[in-house]
CSV table of C-alpha atoms and ligand atoms in Angstrom, one decimal:
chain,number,residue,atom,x,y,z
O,1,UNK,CA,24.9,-19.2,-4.7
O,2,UNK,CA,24.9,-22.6,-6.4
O,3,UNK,CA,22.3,-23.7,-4.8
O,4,UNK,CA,19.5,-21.3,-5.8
O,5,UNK,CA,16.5,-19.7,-3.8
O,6,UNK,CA,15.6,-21.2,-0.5
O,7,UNK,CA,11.9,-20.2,1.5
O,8,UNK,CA,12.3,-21.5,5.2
O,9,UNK,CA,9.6,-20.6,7.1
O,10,UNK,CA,9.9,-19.8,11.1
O,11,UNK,CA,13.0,-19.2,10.8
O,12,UNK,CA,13.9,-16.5,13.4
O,13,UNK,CA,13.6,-19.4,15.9
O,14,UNK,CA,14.4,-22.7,16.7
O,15,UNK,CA,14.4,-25.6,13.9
O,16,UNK,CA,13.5,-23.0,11.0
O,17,UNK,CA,16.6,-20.5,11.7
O,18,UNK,CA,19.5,-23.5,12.2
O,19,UNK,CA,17.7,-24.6,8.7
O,20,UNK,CA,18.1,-21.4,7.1
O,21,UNK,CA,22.0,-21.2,9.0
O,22,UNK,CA,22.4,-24.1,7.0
O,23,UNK,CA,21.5,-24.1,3.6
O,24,UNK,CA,22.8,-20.5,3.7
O,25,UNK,CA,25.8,-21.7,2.3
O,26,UNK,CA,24.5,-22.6,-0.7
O,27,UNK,CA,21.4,-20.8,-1.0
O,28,UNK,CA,19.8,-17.2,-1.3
O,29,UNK,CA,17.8,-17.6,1.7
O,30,UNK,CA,14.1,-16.2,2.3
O,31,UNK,CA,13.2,-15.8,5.7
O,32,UNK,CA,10.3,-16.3,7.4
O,33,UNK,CA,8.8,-14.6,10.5
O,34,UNK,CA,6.0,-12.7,12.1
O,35,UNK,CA,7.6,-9.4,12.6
O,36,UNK,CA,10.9,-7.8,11.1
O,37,UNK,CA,11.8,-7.6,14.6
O,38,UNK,CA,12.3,-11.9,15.1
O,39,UNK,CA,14.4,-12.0,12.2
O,40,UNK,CA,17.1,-9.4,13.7
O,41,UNK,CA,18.7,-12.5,15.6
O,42,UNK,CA,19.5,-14.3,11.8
O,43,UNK,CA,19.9,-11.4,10.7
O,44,UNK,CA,22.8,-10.2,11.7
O,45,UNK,CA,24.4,-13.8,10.8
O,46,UNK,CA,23.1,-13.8,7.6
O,47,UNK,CA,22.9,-9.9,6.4
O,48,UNK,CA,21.9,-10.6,2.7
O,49,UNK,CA,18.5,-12.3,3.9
O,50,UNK,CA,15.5,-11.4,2.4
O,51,UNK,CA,12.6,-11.4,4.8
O,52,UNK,CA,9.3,-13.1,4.2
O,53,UNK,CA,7.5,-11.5,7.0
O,54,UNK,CA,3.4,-12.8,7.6
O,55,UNK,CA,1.3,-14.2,10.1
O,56,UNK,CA,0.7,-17.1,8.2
O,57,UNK,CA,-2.6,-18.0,9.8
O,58,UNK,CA,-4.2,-15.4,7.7
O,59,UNK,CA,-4.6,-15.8,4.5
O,60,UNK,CA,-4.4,-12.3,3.3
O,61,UNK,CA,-1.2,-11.9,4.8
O,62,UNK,CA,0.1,-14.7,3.3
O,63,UNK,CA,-1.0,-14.1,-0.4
O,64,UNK,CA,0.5,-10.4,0.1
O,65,UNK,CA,3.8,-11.7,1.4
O,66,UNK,CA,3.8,-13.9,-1.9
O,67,UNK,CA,3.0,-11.7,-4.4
O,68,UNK,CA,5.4,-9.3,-3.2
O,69,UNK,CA,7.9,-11.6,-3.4
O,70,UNK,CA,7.3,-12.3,-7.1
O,71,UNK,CA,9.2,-15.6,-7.2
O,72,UNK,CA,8.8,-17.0,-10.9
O,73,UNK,CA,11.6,-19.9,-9.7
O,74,UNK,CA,11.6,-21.3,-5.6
O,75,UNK,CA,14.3,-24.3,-5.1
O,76,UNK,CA,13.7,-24.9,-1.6
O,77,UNK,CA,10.5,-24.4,0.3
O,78,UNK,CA,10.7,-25.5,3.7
O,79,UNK,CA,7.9,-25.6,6.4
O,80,UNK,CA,9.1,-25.1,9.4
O,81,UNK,CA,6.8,-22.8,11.4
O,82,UNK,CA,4.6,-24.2,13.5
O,83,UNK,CA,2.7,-24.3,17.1
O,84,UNK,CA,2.1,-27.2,19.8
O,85,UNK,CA,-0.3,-27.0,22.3
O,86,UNK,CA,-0.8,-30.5,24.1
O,87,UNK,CA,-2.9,-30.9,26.9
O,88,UNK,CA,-6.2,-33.2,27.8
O,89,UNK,CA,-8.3,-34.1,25.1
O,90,UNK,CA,-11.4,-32.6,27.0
O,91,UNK,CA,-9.9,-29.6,27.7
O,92,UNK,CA,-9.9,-28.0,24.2
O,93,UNK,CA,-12.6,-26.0,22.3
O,94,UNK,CA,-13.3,-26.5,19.0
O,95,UNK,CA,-11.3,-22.7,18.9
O,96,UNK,CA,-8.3,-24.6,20.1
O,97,UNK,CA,-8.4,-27.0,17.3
O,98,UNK,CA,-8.9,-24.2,14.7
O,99,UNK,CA,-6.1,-22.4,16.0
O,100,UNK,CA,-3.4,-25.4,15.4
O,101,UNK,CA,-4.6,-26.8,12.3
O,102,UNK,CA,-4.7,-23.0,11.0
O,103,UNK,CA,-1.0,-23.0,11.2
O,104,UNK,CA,0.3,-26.5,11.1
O,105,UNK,CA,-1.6,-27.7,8.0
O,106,UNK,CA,-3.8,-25.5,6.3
O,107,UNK,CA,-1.1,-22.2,6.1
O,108,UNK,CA,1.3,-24.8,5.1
O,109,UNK,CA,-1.3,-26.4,2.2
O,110,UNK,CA,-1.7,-22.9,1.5
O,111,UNK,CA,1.8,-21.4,1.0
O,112,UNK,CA,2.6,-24.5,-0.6
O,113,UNK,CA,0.1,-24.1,-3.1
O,114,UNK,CA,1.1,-20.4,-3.7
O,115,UNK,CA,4.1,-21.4,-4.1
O,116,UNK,CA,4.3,-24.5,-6.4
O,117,UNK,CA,4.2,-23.0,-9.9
O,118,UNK,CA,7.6,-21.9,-8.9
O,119,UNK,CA,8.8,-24.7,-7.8
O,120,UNK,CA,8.1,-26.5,-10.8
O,121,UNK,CA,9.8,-24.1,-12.7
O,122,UNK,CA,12.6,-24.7,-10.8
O,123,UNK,CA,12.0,-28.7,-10.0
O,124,UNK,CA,12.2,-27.9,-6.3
O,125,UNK,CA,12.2,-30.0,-3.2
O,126,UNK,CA,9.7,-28.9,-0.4
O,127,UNK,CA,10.2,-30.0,3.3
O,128,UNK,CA,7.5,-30.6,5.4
O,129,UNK,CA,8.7,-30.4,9.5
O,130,UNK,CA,6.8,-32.8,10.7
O,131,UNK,CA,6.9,-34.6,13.9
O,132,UNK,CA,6.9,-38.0,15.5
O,133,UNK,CA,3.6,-36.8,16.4
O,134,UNK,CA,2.8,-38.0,12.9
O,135,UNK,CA,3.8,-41.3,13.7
O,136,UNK,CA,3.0,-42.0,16.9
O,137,UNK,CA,-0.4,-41.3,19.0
O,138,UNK,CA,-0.2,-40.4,22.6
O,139,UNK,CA,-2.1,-38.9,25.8
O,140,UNK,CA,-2.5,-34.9,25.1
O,141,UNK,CA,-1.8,-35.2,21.7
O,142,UNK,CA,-5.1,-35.2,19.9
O,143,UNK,CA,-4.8,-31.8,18.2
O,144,UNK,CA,-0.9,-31.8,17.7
O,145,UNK,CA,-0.6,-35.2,16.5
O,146,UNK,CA,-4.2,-34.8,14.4
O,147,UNK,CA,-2.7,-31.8,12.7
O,148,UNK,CA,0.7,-33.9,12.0
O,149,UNK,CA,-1.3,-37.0,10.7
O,150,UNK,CA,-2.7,-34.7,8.3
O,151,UNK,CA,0.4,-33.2,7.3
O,152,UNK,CA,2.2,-36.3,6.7
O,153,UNK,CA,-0.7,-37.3,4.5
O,154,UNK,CA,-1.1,-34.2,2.8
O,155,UNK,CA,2.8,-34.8,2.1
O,156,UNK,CA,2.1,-37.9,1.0
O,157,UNK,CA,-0.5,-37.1,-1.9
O,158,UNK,CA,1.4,-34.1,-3.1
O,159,UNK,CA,4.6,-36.3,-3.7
O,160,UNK,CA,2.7,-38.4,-5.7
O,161,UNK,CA,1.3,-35.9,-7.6
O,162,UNK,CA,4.5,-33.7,-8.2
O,163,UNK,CA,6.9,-36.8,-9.9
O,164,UNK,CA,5.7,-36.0,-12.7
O,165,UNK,CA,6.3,-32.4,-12.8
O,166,UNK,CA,9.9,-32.8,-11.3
O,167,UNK,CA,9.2,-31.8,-7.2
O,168,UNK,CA,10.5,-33.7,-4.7
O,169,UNK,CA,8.6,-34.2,-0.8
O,170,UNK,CA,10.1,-34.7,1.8
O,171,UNK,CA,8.6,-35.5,5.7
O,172,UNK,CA,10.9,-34.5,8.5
O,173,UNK,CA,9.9,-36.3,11.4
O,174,UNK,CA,11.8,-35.1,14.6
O,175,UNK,CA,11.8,-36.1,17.9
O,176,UNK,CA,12.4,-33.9,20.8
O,177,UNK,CA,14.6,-31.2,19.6
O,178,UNK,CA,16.4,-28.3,21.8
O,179,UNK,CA,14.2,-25.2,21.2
O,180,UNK,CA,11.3,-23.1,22.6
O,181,UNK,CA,9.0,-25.8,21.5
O,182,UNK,CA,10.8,-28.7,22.7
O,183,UNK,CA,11.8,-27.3,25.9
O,184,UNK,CA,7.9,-26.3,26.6
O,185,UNK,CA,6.9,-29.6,25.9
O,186,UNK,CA,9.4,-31.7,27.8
O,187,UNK,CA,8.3,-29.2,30.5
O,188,UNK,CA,5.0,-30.7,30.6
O,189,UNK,CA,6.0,-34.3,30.4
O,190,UNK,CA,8.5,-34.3,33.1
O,191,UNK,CA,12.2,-35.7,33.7
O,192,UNK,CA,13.5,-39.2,31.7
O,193,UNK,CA,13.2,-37.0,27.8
O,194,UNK,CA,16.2,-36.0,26.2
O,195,UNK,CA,16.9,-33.7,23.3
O,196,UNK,CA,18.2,-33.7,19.6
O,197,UNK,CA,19.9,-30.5,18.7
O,198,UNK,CA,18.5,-28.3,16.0
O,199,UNK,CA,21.5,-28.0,13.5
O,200,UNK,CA,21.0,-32.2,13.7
O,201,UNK,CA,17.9,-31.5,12.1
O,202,UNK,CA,19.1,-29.5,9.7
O,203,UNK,CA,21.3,-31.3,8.3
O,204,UNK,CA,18.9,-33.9,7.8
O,205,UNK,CA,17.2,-31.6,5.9
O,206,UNK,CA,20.9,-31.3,3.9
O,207,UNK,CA,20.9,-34.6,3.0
O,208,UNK,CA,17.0,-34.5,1.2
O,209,UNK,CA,18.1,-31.3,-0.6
O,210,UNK,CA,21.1,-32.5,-1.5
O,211,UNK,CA,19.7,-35.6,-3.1
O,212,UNK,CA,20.8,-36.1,-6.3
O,213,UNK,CA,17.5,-35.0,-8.9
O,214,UNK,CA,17.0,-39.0,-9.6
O,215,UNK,CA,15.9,-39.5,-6.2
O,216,UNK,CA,14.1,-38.4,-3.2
O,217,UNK,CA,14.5,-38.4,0.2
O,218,UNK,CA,10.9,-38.8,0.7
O,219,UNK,CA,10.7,-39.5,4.9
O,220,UNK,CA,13.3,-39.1,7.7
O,221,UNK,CA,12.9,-39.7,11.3
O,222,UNK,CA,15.3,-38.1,13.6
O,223,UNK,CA,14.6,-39.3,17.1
O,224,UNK,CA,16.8,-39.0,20.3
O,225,UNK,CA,19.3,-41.6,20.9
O,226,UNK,CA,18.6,-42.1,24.9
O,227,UNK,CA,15.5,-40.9,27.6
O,228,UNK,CA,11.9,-41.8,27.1
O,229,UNK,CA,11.0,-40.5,23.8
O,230,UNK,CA,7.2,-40.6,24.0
T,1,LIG,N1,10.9,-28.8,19.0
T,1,LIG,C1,10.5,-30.0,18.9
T,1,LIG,O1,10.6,-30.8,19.8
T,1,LIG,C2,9.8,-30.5,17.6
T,1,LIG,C3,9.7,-31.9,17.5
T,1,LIG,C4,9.1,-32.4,16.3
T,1,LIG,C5,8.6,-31.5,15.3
T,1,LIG,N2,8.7,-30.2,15.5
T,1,LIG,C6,8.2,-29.3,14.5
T,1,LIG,O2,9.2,-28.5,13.9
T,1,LIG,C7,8.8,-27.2,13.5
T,1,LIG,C8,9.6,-26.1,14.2
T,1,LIG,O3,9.5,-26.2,15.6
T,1,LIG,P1,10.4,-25.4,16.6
T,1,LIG,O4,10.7,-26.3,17.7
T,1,LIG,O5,11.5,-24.8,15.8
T,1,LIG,O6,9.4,-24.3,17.1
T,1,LIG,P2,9.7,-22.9,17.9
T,1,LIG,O7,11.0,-22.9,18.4
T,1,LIG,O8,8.5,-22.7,18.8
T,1,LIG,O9,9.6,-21.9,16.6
T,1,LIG,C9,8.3,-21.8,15.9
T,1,LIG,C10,8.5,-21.0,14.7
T,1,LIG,O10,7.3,-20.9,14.0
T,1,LIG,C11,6.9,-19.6,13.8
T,1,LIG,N3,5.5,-19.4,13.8
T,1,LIG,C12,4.6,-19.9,14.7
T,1,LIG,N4,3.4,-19.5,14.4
T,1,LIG,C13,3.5,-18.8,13.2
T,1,LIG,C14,2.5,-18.1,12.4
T,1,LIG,N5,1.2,-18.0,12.7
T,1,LIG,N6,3.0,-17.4,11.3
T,1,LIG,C15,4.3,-17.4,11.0
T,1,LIG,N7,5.2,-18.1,11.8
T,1,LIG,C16,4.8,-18.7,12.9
T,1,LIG,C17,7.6,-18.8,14.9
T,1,LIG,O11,7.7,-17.5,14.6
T,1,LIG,P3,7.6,-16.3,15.7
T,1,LIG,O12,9.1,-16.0,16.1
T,1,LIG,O13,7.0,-15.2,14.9
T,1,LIG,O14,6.8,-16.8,16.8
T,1,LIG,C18,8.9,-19.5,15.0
T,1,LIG,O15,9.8,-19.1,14.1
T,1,LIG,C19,7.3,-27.2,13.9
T,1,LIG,O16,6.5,-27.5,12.8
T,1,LIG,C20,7.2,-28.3,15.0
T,1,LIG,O17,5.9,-28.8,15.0
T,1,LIG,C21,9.3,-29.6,16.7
């Protein structure tokens, strides 16, 4: 594969799997899951996968998954997994907050970290799957949207301090997109949203890793064209 070694992570579902479907044609790809058992769907499109499997809201489970992947050089790392739980501000503990921000920003600063040595060797491009909810504030969306305000930050500081070593950041920012997520969400808001597909947001994600290495795709908001988007 020209295109070297690509980490996506949640990729037995949703954004993460059309992600890994994509760059699959020019990339190794590493695949990310909970169990064996949710990457048998990708699997048996992409035989030659090799699985990353971890909960990665624990940190032992994480560092395991790493180290026995051994990666000296990482091209792509991709962060795709994540949860969304929006609801009344007064109706969350400070267990619900823990339990978002354990998987939408400190497992990503986490794997990202583990992982960086090796993209450097390899002057990779990391993408970040953010979320207009890191654009944009809203009813419900004080723990979603506060974990994607820090992720887009977080983004933000690590680009800056990765040009000099060569490693490109890049925010995806989507709006509603067709998946489990999505659908659960639009559920809750009611009729008048409409969707963007997943492979559209992969191939945004395309476009940043295909960036030529004198530039950087460094934010990209993919929003739906029609419906009430917020
Ligand atoms: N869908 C939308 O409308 C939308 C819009 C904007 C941004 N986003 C963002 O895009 C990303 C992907 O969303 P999606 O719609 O593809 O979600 P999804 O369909 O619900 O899939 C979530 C993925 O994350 C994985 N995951 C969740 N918790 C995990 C954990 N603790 N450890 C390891 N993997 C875990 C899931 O793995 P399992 O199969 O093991 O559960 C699954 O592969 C998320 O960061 C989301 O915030 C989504």
């Amino acid at each position: 594969m020209s295109g070297g070694v690509a980490l996506v992570t949640g990729a037995s579902r949703g954004i993460g799997k059309a992600i890994a479907l994509e760059l699959s044609s020019t990339h190794t790809i590493i695949a990310g899951a909970r169990t064996a058992e949710a990457l048998a769907p990708l699997r048996s499109q992409l035989p030659d996968l090799v699985p990353f499997v971890c909960d990665l809201g624990s940190e032992a489970q994480t560092a395991a998954a790493v180290a026995e992947l051994g990666l000296t050089e990482l091209d792509v790392l991709v962060n795709s997994a994540g949860v969304a739980d929006e609801r009344p501000f007064d109706t969350f503990t400070r267990e619900d907050w823990r339990k978002q921000f354990e998987v939408n920003v400190f497992a990503v600063a986490d794997l990202t970290a583990r992982l960086l040595p090796a993209l450097r060797a390899a002057r990779g491009t990391i993408v970040m799957l953010n979320s207009g909810s890191g654009l944009f504030s809203y009813a419900g969306g004080s723990v979603y949207t506060g974990t994607k305000f820090a992720l887009r930050t977080m983004a933000d500081c690590l680009r800056e301090e990765e040009r000099t070593n060569g490693v490109r950041v890049t925010s995806v920012h989507p709006g509603y997109v067709d998946t489990d997520m999505g659908r659960g969400v639009i559920e809750r808001k009611g009729p008048g949203q409409t969707f963007v597909q997943p492979r559209t947001i992969a191939s945004a994600v395309r476009l940043a890793v295909d960036a030529p290495p004198e530039a950087q795709v460094e934010m990209l908001s993919i929003r739906p064209s029609r419906g009430t988007v917020l």
